[in-house]
PDB file of C-alpha atoms in Angstrom:
ATOM      1  CA  MET A 111       0.000   0.000   0.000  1.00 58.00           C
ATOM      2  CA  LYS A 112       1.069   3.516  -0.742  1.00 62.00           C
ATOM      3  CA  LYS A 113       1.288   5.833   2.186  1.00 65.00           C
ATOM      4  CA  SER A 114      -0.410   9.162   1.382  1.00 66.00           C
ATOM      5  CA  ALA A 115       1.001  12.398   2.735  1.00 72.00           C
ATOM      6  CA  GLY A 116      -1.273  14.653   4.777  1.00 77.00           C
ATOM      7  CA  PHE A 117      -2.887  15.025   8.169  1.00 77.00           C
ATOM      8  CA  SER A 118      -5.267  12.576   9.728  1.00 81.00           C
ATOM      9  CA  LEU A 119      -8.678  13.625  10.965  1.00 82.00           C
ATOM     10  CA  VAL A 120      -7.541  13.225  14.576  1.00 84.00           C
ATOM     11  CA  GLU A 121      -4.562  15.557  14.037  1.00 84.00           C
ATOM     12  CA  ILE A 122      -6.779  18.218  12.484  1.00 86.00           C
ATOM     13  CA  LEU A 123      -9.290  17.923  15.358  1.00 88.00           C
ATOM     14  CA  VAL A 124      -6.528  18.296  17.945  1.00 88.00           C
ATOM     15  CA  VAL A 125      -5.280  21.472  16.237  1.00 89.00           C
ATOM     16  CA  LEU A 126      -8.828  22.879  16.093  1.00 89.00           C
ATOM     17  CA  VAL A 127      -9.387  22.183  19.801  1.00 89.00           C
ATOM     18  CA  ILE A 128      -6.103  23.887  20.705  1.00 87.00           C
ATOM     19  CA  MET A 129      -6.989  26.909  18.541  1.00 87.00           C
ATOM     20  CA  GLY A 130     -10.433  27.087  20.155  1.00 86.00           C
ATOM     21  CA  LEU A 131      -8.904  27.085  23.636  1.00 85.00           C
ATOM     22  CA  LEU A 132      -6.442  29.827  22.708  1.00 83.00           C
ATOM     23  CA  ILE A 133      -9.166  31.984  21.177  1.00 82.00           C
ATOM     24  CA  GLY A 134     -11.356  31.434  24.243  1.00 82.00           C
ATOM     25  CA  ILE A 135      -8.577  32.685  26.500  1.00 78.00           C
ATOM     26  CA  VAL A 136      -7.136  35.495  24.374  1.00 77.00           C
ATOM     27  CA  ALA A 137     -10.302  37.000  22.842  1.00 75.00           C
ATOM     28  CA  PRO A 138     -11.861  38.320  26.084  1.00 71.00           C
ATOM     29  CA  ASN A 139      -8.574  39.987  27.037  1.00 71.00           C
ATOM     30  CA  VAL A 140      -8.238  41.630  23.637  1.00 70.00           C
ATOM     31  CA  LEU A 141     -11.879  42.791  23.617  1.00 68.00           C
ATOM     32  CA  ASN A 142     -11.525  44.323  27.098  1.00 70.00           C
ATOM     33  CA  ARG A 143      -8.466  46.237  25.908  1.00 79.00           C
ATOM     34  CA  ALA A 144     -10.483  47.635  23.001  1.00 80.00           C
ATOM     35  CA  ASP A 145     -13.211  48.767  25.408  1.00 80.00           C
ATOM     36  CA  GLU A 146     -10.621  50.430  27.654  1.00 84.00           C
ATOM     37  CA  ALA A 147      -9.074  52.156  24.639  1.00 87.00           C
ATOM     38  CA  ARG A 148     -12.464  53.616  23.668  1.00 89.00           C
ATOM     39  CA  VAL A 149     -12.935  55.076  27.150  1.00 88.00           C
ATOM     40  CA  GLN A 150      -9.398  56.508  27.076  1.00 90.00           C
ATOM     41  CA  LYS A 151     -10.165  58.152  23.714  1.00 93.00           C
ATOM     42  CA  VAL A 152     -13.264  59.758  25.220  1.00 93.00           C
ATOM     43  CA  ARG A 153     -11.210  61.104  28.151  1.00 93.00           C
ATOM     44  CA  ALA A 154      -8.576  62.512  25.766  1.00 93.00           C
ATOM     45  CA  ASP A 155     -11.291  64.156  23.665  1.00 95.00           C
ATOM     46  CA  PHE A 156     -12.788  65.702  26.820  1.00 95.00           C
ATOM     47  CA  LYS A 157      -9.409  67.228  27.688  1.00 94.00           C
ATOM     48  CA  ALA A 158      -8.992  68.705  24.193  1.00 95.00           C
ATOM     49  CA  ILE A 159     -12.540  70.112  24.151  1.00 95.00           C
ATOM     50  CA  GLU A 160     -12.216  71.499  27.697  1.00 94.00           C
ATOM     51  CA  THR A 161      -8.968  73.245  26.769  1.00 95.00           C
ATOM     52  CA  ALA A 162     -10.606  74.806  23.707  1.00 95.00           C
ATOM     53  CA  LEU A 163     -13.596  75.868  25.841  1.00 96.00           C
ATOM     54  CA  LYS A 164     -11.321  77.549  28.392  1.00 95.00           C
ATOM     55  CA  ILE A 165      -9.510  79.509  25.666  1.00 94.00           C
ATOM     56  CA  TYR A 166     -12.880  80.462  24.139  1.00 96.00           C
ATOM     57  CA  ARG A 167     -13.984  81.726  27.553  1.00 95.00           C
ATOM     58  CA  LEU A 168     -10.784  83.726  28.012  1.00 94.00           C
ATOM     59  CA  ASP A 169     -11.348  85.405  24.637  1.00 94.00           C
ATOM     60  CA  ASN A 170     -15.115  85.910  24.912  1.00 94.00           C
ATOM     61  CA  TYR A 171     -15.754  86.012  28.695  1.00 93.00           C
ATOM     62  CA  VAL A 172     -18.417  83.250  28.546  1.00 94.00           C
ATOM     63  CA  TYR A 173     -18.670  79.642  27.422  1.00 95.00           C
ATOM     64  CA  PRO A 174     -20.734  78.883  24.315  1.00 96.00           C
ATOM     65  CA  THR A 175     -24.370  78.273  25.214  1.00 95.00           C
ATOM     66  CA  THR A 176     -26.007  74.870  24.857  1.00 95.00           C
ATOM     67  CA  GLU A 177     -27.788  76.191  21.753  1.00 96.00           C
ATOM     68  CA  GLN A 178     -24.497  77.318  20.193  1.00 96.00           C
ATOM     69  CA  GLY A 179     -23.037  73.940  21.082  1.00 95.00           C
ATOM     70  CA  LEU A 180     -19.510  72.703  20.579  1.00 96.00           C
ATOM     71  CA  GLN A 181     -19.700  73.809  16.945  1.00 96.00           C
ATOM     72  CA  ALA A 182     -19.018  77.319  18.310  1.00 95.00           C
ATOM     73  CA  LEU A 183     -15.434  76.143  18.862  1.00 96.00           C
ATOM     74  CA  VAL A 184     -14.995  75.443  15.152  1.00 95.00           C
ATOM     75  CA  GLU A 185     -16.835  78.368  13.552  1.00 95.00           C
ATOM     76  CA  LYS A 186     -18.145  81.660  14.857  1.00 94.00           C
ATOM     77  CA  SER A 187     -21.698  81.384  16.125  1.00 92.00           C
ATOM     78  CA  THR A 188     -24.347  83.840  14.980  1.00 92.00           C
ATOM     79  CA  LEU A 189     -26.576  83.027  17.968  1.00 93.00           C
ATOM     80  CA  ASP A 190     -26.656  85.296  21.025  1.00 91.00           C
ATOM     81  CA  PRO A 191     -24.401  85.945  22.767  1.00 91.00           C
ATOM     82  CA  GLU A 192     -22.225  86.317  19.684  1.00 92.00           C
ATOM     83  CA  PRO A 193     -18.525  85.961  20.485  1.00 93.00           C
ATOM     84  CA  ARG A 194     -16.802  89.363  20.387  1.00 91.00           C
ATOM     85  CA  ASN A 195     -13.225  88.118  20.103  1.00 92.00           C
ATOM     86  CA  PHE A 196     -13.544  84.904  18.136  1.00 93.00           C
ATOM     87  CA  LYS A 197     -10.103  83.509  17.316  1.00 92.00           C
ATOM     88  CA  GLU A 198      -9.348  83.378  13.597  1.00 92.00           C
ATOM     89  CA  GLY A 199      -9.378  79.736  12.560  1.00 91.00           C
ATOM     90  CA  GLY A 200     -11.479  78.701  15.546  1.00 93.00           C
ATOM     91  CA  TYR A 201     -10.498  76.858  18.690  1.00 94.00           C
ATOM     92  CA  LEU A 202     -10.627  73.355  17.186  1.00 94.00           C
ATOM     93  CA  GLN A 203     -10.038  72.382  13.570  1.00 93.00           C
ATOM     94  CA  GLU A 204     -12.939  69.960  13.750  1.00 94.00           C
ATOM     95  CA  LEU A 205     -15.106  68.425  16.417  1.00 95.00           C
ATOM     96  CA  PRO A 206     -14.055  64.915  17.398  1.00 95.00           C
ATOM     97  CA  LEU A 207     -16.626  62.142  17.349  1.00 94.00           C
ATOM     98  CA  ASP A 208     -16.947  59.662  20.176  1.00 94.00           C
ATOM     99  CA  PRO A 209     -15.538  56.151  19.531  1.00 93.00           C
ATOM    100  CA  TRP A 210     -18.982  55.008  18.384  1.00 93.00           C
ATOM    101  CA  GLY A 211     -19.214  57.659  15.658  1.00 93.00           C
ATOM    102  CA  ARG A 212     -21.569  60.124  17.355  1.00 94.00           C
ATOM    103  CA  ALA A 213     -21.058  63.771  18.284  1.00 95.00           C
ATOM    104  CA  TYR A 214     -20.329  64.602  21.898  1.00 96.00           C
ATOM    105  CA  LEU A 215     -23.192  66.247  23.769  1.00 95.00           C
ATOM    106  CA  TYR A 216     -22.777  69.584  25.528  1.00 96.00           C
ATOM    107  CA  LEU A 217     -24.605  71.544  28.218  1.00 95.00           C
ATOM    108  CA  SER A 218     -23.773  75.078  29.334  1.00 92.00           C
ATOM    109  CA  PRO A 219     -24.381  75.787  32.092  1.00 91.00           C
ATOM    110  CA  GLY A 220     -23.854  72.162  33.027  1.00 89.00           C
ATOM    111  CA  GLU A 221     -25.733  70.110  35.576  1.00 92.00           C
ATOM    112  CA  ASN A 222     -22.461  68.804  37.055  1.00 91.00           C
ATOM    113  CA  GLY A 223     -20.121  71.753  36.547  1.00 90.00           C
ATOM    114  CA  GLU A 224     -19.721  74.945  34.529  1.00 92.00           C
ATOM    115  CA  VAL A 225     -20.031  72.874  31.347  1.00 95.00           C
ATOM    116  CA  ASP A 226     -20.915  69.226  30.771  1.00 95.00           C
ATOM    117  CA  ILE A 227     -19.463  67.264  27.873  1.00 96.00           C
ATOM    118  CA  TYR A 228     -20.639  63.691  27.544  1.00 95.00           C
ATOM    119  CA  SER A 229     -21.193  60.629  25.383  1.00 94.00           C
ATOM    120  CA  LEU A 230     -24.094  58.207  25.706  1.00 93.00           C
ATOM    121  CA  GLY A 231     -21.810  55.204  25.216  1.00 90.00           C
ATOM    122  CA  ALA A 232     -22.011  52.371  22.717  1.00 88.00           C
ATOM    123  CA  ASP A 233     -25.815  52.112  22.640  1.00 89.00           C
ATOM    124  CA  GLY A 234     -26.435  55.861  22.211  1.00 87.00           C
ATOM    125  CA  LEU A 235     -29.102  55.774  24.934  1.00 86.00           C
ATOM    126  CA  SER A 236     -29.085  57.500  28.299  1.00 88.00           C
ATOM    127  CA  GLY A 237     -27.989  55.250  31.161  1.00 85.00           C
ATOM    128  CA  GLY A 238     -26.629  51.752  30.741  1.00 83.00           C
ATOM    129  CA  GLU A 239     -23.707  49.777  32.079  1.00 86.00           C
ATOM    130  CA  ASP A 240     -20.223  48.831  30.889  1.00 81.00           C
ATOM    131  CA  GLN A 241     -19.768  49.987  27.272  1.00 81.00           C
ATOM    132  CA  ASN A 242     -23.345  51.302  27.179  1.00 85.00           C
ATOM    133  CA  ALA A 243     -22.752  53.580  30.188  1.00 88.00           C
ATOM    134  CA  ASP A 244     -22.771  57.346  29.768  1.00 91.00           C
ATOM    135  CA  ILE A 245     -19.339  58.943  30.049  1.00 92.00           C
ATOM    136  CA  GLY A 246     -19.116  62.568  31.151  1.00 93.00           C
ATOM    137  CA  ASN A 247     -16.304  65.003  31.840  1.00 92.00           C
ATOM    138  CA  TRP A 248     -17.587  65.367  35.413  1.00 88.00           C
ATOM    139  CA  LYS A 249     -17.017  61.678  36.218  1.00 71.00           C
ATOM    140  CA  GLU A 250     -13.220  61.979  35.987  1.00 59.00           C
ATOM    141  CA  LYS A 251     -13.072  64.974  38.336  1.00 50.00           C
ATOM    142  CA  SER A 252     -14.499  63.185  41.369  1.00 41.00           C
TER     143      SER A 252
END
């Protein structure tokens, strides 16, 4: 009889079981790191937006209103109170989006501080837990 080259069914099954075990162990760790990275991106965006808001306030004596929104950091608002000393080129080149592709929400005056900047998390709905939890700039200051 000729001996054929190749793997037996048992060898292939053993390899598949080993791969399944490795994926079962590694995947949760990798997914948790991705979730942590999203939250870190939100925190970094908050810092950048807060810095731009502080410079805006120094130039114009007030924060943009809720109605003017964060867009007032990119282009001069025509809503009252109109900024008197708007910086040429704006305070941000563009508004960052949260890691889930949505615009950050803004309240001025804020419910938790002078201004509130927040994201509704992965589900885009108020409340939630883990990745669906709301993330606000006030939560890091406590």
